[in-house]
XYZ file of C-alpha atoms in Angstrom:
405
model
C 49.153 5.005 24.475
C 50.959 4.680 21.134
C 48.884 3.763 18.112
C 50.271 2.479 14.848
C 49.260 4.160 11.604
C 47.154 1.136 10.768
C 45.310 1.396 14.082
C 44.703 5.109 13.478
C 43.384 4.255 10.004
C 40.984 1.698 11.470
C 39.831 4.128 14.152
C 39.100 6.738 11.476
C 37.164 4.318 9.243
C 35.180 3.031 12.228
C 34.315 6.559 13.362
C 33.170 7.572 9.868
C 31.021 4.457 9.482
C 29.433 5.071 12.883
C 28.515 8.637 11.896
C 27.080 7.377 8.602
C 25.086 4.779 10.526
C 23.570 7.581 12.621
C 22.697 9.500 9.438
C 21.012 6.369 8.115
C 18.919 6.010 11.277
C 18.001 9.700 11.058
C 16.923 9.281 7.443
C 14.841 6.203 8.251
C 13.077 8.228 10.937
C 12.408 11.072 8.487
C 10.977 8.601 5.944
C 8.729 6.932 8.501
C 5.092 6.500 7.569
C 3.255 9.767 8.183
C -0.374 10.812 8.329
C -1.545 13.654 6.104
C -4.757 15.661 6.121
C -7.178 14.230 3.577
C -7.982 16.584 0.703
C -11.618 16.683 -0.511
C -12.164 15.887 -4.182
C -13.311 19.430 -4.888
C -9.928 20.789 -3.760
C -7.739 18.348 -5.671
C -5.867 19.965 -8.584
C -5.994 18.730 -12.156
C -2.881 16.629 -12.839
C -1.094 15.798 -16.070
C 0.635 12.401 -15.982
C 3.464 12.569 -18.515
C 5.266 9.449 -19.747
C 8.248 9.478 -22.124
C 8.679 6.065 -23.781
C 11.521 4.932 -26.012
C 11.818 1.230 -26.875
C 9.582 0.227 -23.954
C 7.668 -2.691 -25.484
C 8.320 -4.768 -22.343
C 7.002 -2.130 -19.932
C 4.458 0.063 -21.689
C 1.543 -2.372 -21.325
C 2.067 -2.332 -17.543
C 2.435 1.338 -16.774
C -0.360 2.720 -18.985
C -3.252 0.720 -17.472
C -1.867 1.452 -13.995
C -1.995 5.241 -14.485
C -5.242 5.167 -16.467
C -7.100 3.451 -13.610
C -6.290 5.877 -10.806
C -8.666 6.684 -7.954
C -8.469 10.390 -8.716
C -11.193 12.759 -9.927
C -9.425 14.930 -12.503
C -6.342 14.067 -14.502
C -4.993 13.340 -17.971
C -2.433 10.809 -19.180
C -0.123 11.702 -22.057
C 2.445 9.252 -23.425
C 5.129 10.165 -25.957
C 6.529 7.505 -28.260
C 10.107 8.748 -28.581
C 11.048 7.406 -32.025
C 10.952 3.805 -30.816
C 12.104 1.104 -33.214
C 10.447 -1.769 -31.376
C 6.729 -2.502 -30.806
C 6.199 0.376 -28.332
C 4.046 2.427 -30.716
C 1.949 -0.553 -31.746
C 1.260 -1.531 -28.138
C 0.333 2.051 -27.230
C -2.241 2.133 -30.018
C -3.729 -1.168 -28.811
C -4.049 0.239 -25.286
C -5.661 3.431 -26.599
C -8.485 1.359 -28.085
C -9.401 0.266 -24.558
C -8.677 3.654 -22.969
C -9.699 6.328 -25.509
C -8.920 9.078 -22.979
C -5.209 8.305 -23.388
C -3.435 11.061 -25.307
C -0.617 9.838 -27.571
C 2.198 11.925 -29.057
C 4.703 10.776 -31.626
C 8.007 12.342 -30.702
C 9.889 14.711 -32.976
C 13.446 13.903 -34.084
C 15.897 14.721 -31.308
C 17.148 18.286 -31.573
C 20.810 19.202 -31.152
C 21.879 20.046 -27.617
C 19.194 17.921 -25.922
C 19.306 14.538 -24.263
C 16.516 12.235 -25.355
C 14.518 12.152 -22.144
C 14.635 15.909 -21.569
C 13.467 16.579 -25.126
C 10.637 14.078 -24.724
C 9.564 15.716 -21.444
C 9.594 19.133 -23.120
C 7.159 17.894 -25.773
C 4.932 16.275 -23.145
C 4.836 19.495 -21.131
C 3.816 21.518 -24.169
C 0.759 19.260 -24.642
C -0.252 19.222 -20.966
C -2.794 21.370 -19.148
C -2.495 20.226 -15.519
C -1.886 22.501 -12.528
C 0.449 19.712 -11.366
C 2.755 17.759 -13.652
C 3.812 14.194 -12.895
C 6.771 12.967 -14.926
C 7.022 9.209 -14.500
C 9.175 6.637 -16.257
C 7.781 3.931 -18.499
C 9.283 1.181 -16.325
C 7.098 2.082 -13.340
C 3.814 0.557 -12.187
C 1.397 2.685 -10.157
C -1.078 1.459 -7.590
C -4.604 2.950 -7.837
C -3.866 5.263 -4.877
C -0.660 6.637 -6.384
C -2.000 9.913 -7.720
C -4.299 10.764 -4.821
C -1.732 9.960 -2.135
C 1.131 11.789 -3.856
C -0.960 14.903 -4.452
C -2.060 14.748 -0.817
C 1.587 14.748 0.285
C 2.441 17.575 -2.107
C -0.419 19.750 -0.858
C 0.198 19.012 2.824
C 3.904 19.820 2.557
C 3.409 22.694 0.087
C 5.939 20.999 -2.177
C 6.916 22.692 -5.401
C 8.584 19.445 -6.410
C 7.771 16.050 -4.912
C 9.892 12.999 -5.582
C 9.193 9.525 -4.218
C 11.322 6.591 -3.143
C 9.686 3.808 -5.176
C 9.443 0.148 -4.362
C 12.261 -1.606 -6.214
C 11.267 -4.668 -8.221
C 14.252 -7.003 -8.660
C 14.194 -10.438 -10.273
C 17.647 -11.363 -11.574
C 20.573 -11.991 -9.227
C 22.461 -9.015 -10.673
C 19.547 -6.724 -9.790
C 19.381 -8.087 -6.250
C 23.099 -7.542 -5.723
C 23.578 -4.115 -7.328
C 20.302 -2.157 -7.326
C 19.863 -1.973 -3.511
C 23.121 -0.011 -3.427
C 21.016 2.978 -4.524
C 19.216 2.990 -1.169
C 22.481 2.271 0.650
C 24.300 5.242 -0.869
C 21.406 7.693 -0.506
C 20.494 6.748 3.047
C 24.079 6.944 4.293
C 25.415 9.918 2.377
C 22.440 12.273 1.963
C 20.931 13.735 5.161
C 17.287 14.033 4.144
C 16.714 16.657 6.845
C 18.500 19.202 4.656
C 16.718 18.126 1.463
C 13.492 19.817 2.514
C 15.234 22.910 3.893
C 15.517 25.892 1.602
C 19.072 26.588 0.599
C 21.439 23.617 0.975
C 21.411 23.190 -2.796
C 23.943 20.353 -2.671
C 21.511 18.366 -0.525
C 19.080 17.684 -3.349
C 17.552 14.512 -4.699
C 15.308 13.721 -7.601
C 14.220 10.214 -8.558
C 13.318 9.857 -12.213
C 10.592 7.222 -11.719
C 8.403 9.803 -9.965
C 8.822 13.588 -10.083
C 5.805 15.850 -9.553
C 5.872 19.643 -9.994
C 3.549 22.509 -9.377
C 3.210 23.868 -12.881
C 4.108 27.387 -11.759
C 7.274 26.105 -10.071
C 8.232 24.077 -13.136
C 7.827 27.173 -15.295
C 9.847 29.245 -12.837
C 12.906 26.976 -12.981
C 12.848 27.035 -16.775
C 11.235 23.628 -17.398
C 13.336 20.750 -18.757
C 14.890 23.253 -21.135
C 16.974 24.527 -18.205
C 18.619 21.089 -17.948
C 18.228 20.052 -21.566
C 21.739 18.579 -21.919
C 21.708 16.699 -18.603
C 22.057 12.932 -18.465
C 20.980 12.827 -14.798
C 18.288 15.444 -15.219
C 16.365 14.437 -12.101
C 19.141 15.631 -9.764
C 19.654 18.879 -11.648
C 15.933 19.629 -11.670
C 15.909 19.217 -7.896
C 18.856 21.585 -7.600
C 17.095 24.116 -9.813
C 14.110 24.005 -7.467
C 16.300 24.776 -4.459
C 18.328 27.424 -6.275
C 15.072 29.269 -6.921
C 14.110 29.140 -3.240
C 11.315 26.618 -3.839
C 10.240 23.658 -1.711
C 11.610 20.190 -2.483
C 10.034 17.185 -0.761
C 11.224 13.568 -0.832
C 8.833 10.956 0.551
C 8.278 7.224 0.853
C 6.384 6.074 -2.218
C 6.618 2.315 -1.765
C 2.861 1.995 -1.320
C 2.251 4.057 -4.461
C 4.720 3.157 -7.191
C 7.154 0.373 -8.060
C 9.923 0.318 -10.635
C 12.110 -2.255 -12.307
C 14.870 -0.056 -13.647
C 16.953 -2.760 -15.282
C 16.303 -6.419 -16.055
C 19.815 -7.800 -16.588
C 23.444 -7.187 -15.696
C 24.025 -5.717 -19.166
C 21.252 -3.157 -18.661
C 22.523 -2.300 -15.180
C 26.074 -1.913 -16.493
C 24.997 0.371 -19.336
C 22.357 2.314 -17.400
C 24.525 3.137 -14.392
C 27.595 3.728 -16.540
C 25.528 6.329 -18.407
C 24.773 8.204 -15.194
C 27.731 7.794 -12.865
C 30.354 10.128 -14.339
C 27.662 12.676 -15.192
C 26.596 12.750 -11.531
C 30.131 13.955 -10.697
C 29.930 16.780 -13.256
C 32.373 14.879 -15.470
C 35.172 15.676 -13.010
C 37.806 12.920 -13.060
C 39.440 13.992 -9.752
C 36.067 14.110 -8.010
C 35.029 10.693 -9.311
C 38.395 9.142 -8.409
C 38.402 10.618 -4.910
C 34.865 9.536 -4.108
C 35.431 6.083 -5.607
C 38.544 5.497 -3.472
C 36.729 6.626 -0.323
C 33.746 4.454 -1.282
C 35.956 1.358 -1.595
C 37.827 2.062 1.648
C 34.610 2.516 3.624
C 32.240 -0.017 2.139
C 34.368 -2.803 0.606
C 37.824 -3.002 2.198
C 36.639 -4.040 5.689
C 35.445 -7.335 4.181
C 38.898 -7.895 2.664
C 40.914 -6.783 5.689
C 39.063 -8.821 8.306
C 39.964 -12.297 6.957
C 43.507 -11.084 6.226
C 43.938 -9.850 9.785
C 42.516 -13.061 11.219
C 44.858 -15.156 9.068
C 47.920 -13.218 10.234
C 47.207 -13.278 13.969
C 45.345 -15.458 16.401
C 44.332 -12.855 18.969
C 41.614 -10.208 18.991
C 43.936 -7.256 18.548
C 42.718 -3.682 18.387
C 42.890 -3.795 14.589
C 40.808 -6.977 14.339
C 38.193 -5.663 16.756
C 37.894 -2.357 14.869
C 37.601 -4.072 11.490
C 35.008 -6.449 12.914
C 33.016 -3.456 14.170
C 33.179 -1.936 10.671
C 31.803 -5.117 9.108
C 29.058 -5.326 11.723
C 28.038 -1.700 11.143
C 27.831 -2.265 7.398
C 25.751 -5.404 7.783
C 23.502 -3.713 10.340
C 22.868 -0.895 7.872
C 22.237 -3.270 4.982
C 19.823 -5.513 6.895
C 17.970 -2.452 8.251
C 17.538 -1.053 4.742
C 16.548 -4.442 3.330
C 13.834 -4.731 5.966
C 12.603 -1.137 5.536
C 12.564 -1.066 1.724
C 11.835 -4.765 1.095
C 15.072 -5.268 -0.822
C 15.618 -8.931 -0.015
C 18.268 -10.157 2.376
C 20.417 -11.766 -0.292
C 21.514 -8.268 -1.260
C 22.616 -7.629 2.313
C 24.571 -10.863 2.599
C 26.318 -10.161 -0.712
C 27.031 -6.521 0.133
C 30.767 -6.748 -0.768
C 29.845 -7.794 -4.325
C 27.405 -4.907 -4.622
C 29.938 -2.402 -3.323
C 32.770 -3.499 -5.614
C 30.344 -3.601 -8.563
C 29.526 0.083 -8.038
C 33.248 0.892 -8.022
C 33.787 -0.937 -11.318
C 30.728 0.720 -12.890
C 32.067 4.132 -11.855
C 35.374 3.340 -13.535
C 33.567 2.138 -16.656
C 31.472 5.314 -16.745
C 34.686 7.365 -16.709
C 36.261 5.096 -19.348
C 33.255 5.392 -21.668
C 33.325 9.180 -21.590
C 37.089 9.614 -21.769
C 38.037 6.878 -24.193
C 34.943 5.026 -25.364
C 33.216 7.685 -27.416
C 30.485 8.586 -24.933
C 27.622 7.194 -22.861
C 25.365 4.699 -24.617
C 21.664 4.414 -23.847
C 18.607 3.308 -25.819
C 20.378 3.489 -29.141
C 21.838 6.955 -28.586
C 25.386 7.954 -27.706
C 26.069 11.091 -25.675
C 29.481 12.661 -25.182
C 30.123 15.634 -22.872
C 31.538 18.771 -24.400
C 33.396 20.227 -21.444
C 33.893 23.488 -23.315
C 30.160 24.069 -22.852
C 29.354 24.645 -19.193
C 26.074 25.380 -17.563
C 25.867 28.555 -15.604
C 27.009 27.740 -12.121
C 29.154 24.888 -13.433
C 26.567 22.254 -12.642
C 26.987 20.189 -15.787
C 29.008 19.922 -18.946
C 27.234 20.266 -22.252
C 26.210 17.129 -24.140
C 26.681 16.348 -27.792
C 24.540 13.652 -29.414
C 27.143 11.748 -31.401
C 24.850 9.371 -33.205
C 21.619 7.461 -32.983
C 21.486 3.778 -33.772
C 20.551 0.445 -32.271
C 23.184 -1.359 -30.201
């Protein structure tokens, strides 16, 4: 049987999507709800909850009460006001009046060679005394069981680093279209089976909203200082854990913590543009290659199917294969929407979400190459590719300036 090049192309895309669908099912099985041995209060370690906060006046009055009212016997909460120029500091002081146990730090001016978040986490660590350290973002909200349940998972799995898939809070249409793509990309492209296996450094994941370390493990990898110039520090911290032969665990945290990462299209555009190129080690060929493959796999089937149907009136091999591709993608999206409570509008509008990610990736590259650097929370970071981390994991970062945008 003779196949045209276009038929061979469609067969290849269909086969790849089917394999990715199987990976997704495998990952959903791994993230299924599990039962863990309950830990008595007397055996629970002391935990430091560490919160960096820069210009978080909208979020800080939600996260602080949520972590200060945990059903956990021994812990401390430390928040660092990272040179905010909004009402963050004022709100923190108001909350401290109600919760005097809250420890507040005013951040030092950002030192050269550091990204803002890493430098804030360094200062938080230096003030902490917990056997376990929980770094959590200021845009999260924790349920009362968050600390106990996460520590229980960490102890049962002997995790040196535990990171959780949070529940995603999405309100605006832009959030509902774009943010679920995070789950889509991770669940299709990252086999979680290898995440918890020692070695397999490239199969690492860290989710900034919730990262918990054994203190000894955190010290061993060099603390945040080891990734001090990283924009996507959560991924590089996870890789450091695995490079040191330590245990990384990723678990379902939807019943423990929720996060609203961005509240508008502008925030999504800037936030993801900050991270995207950095995640590809500032390699233009790597970003271009992955972006092209991403578009071919996850967006083009929705363009090709109506074109094929408009050019022929029979169910040819090409039409059938493209239809299968679309069905696989929708099956994945609806499965993830059901599992992670992402809302079905995001599934229906999958093509818009997919093409948005492609444009954001291009913008991330454009910002770094021609736009003067990544912009976030009033700071601009530009990679200095002449400064490389050992192992080539990340280019160095120069803080160009600090101002309000």
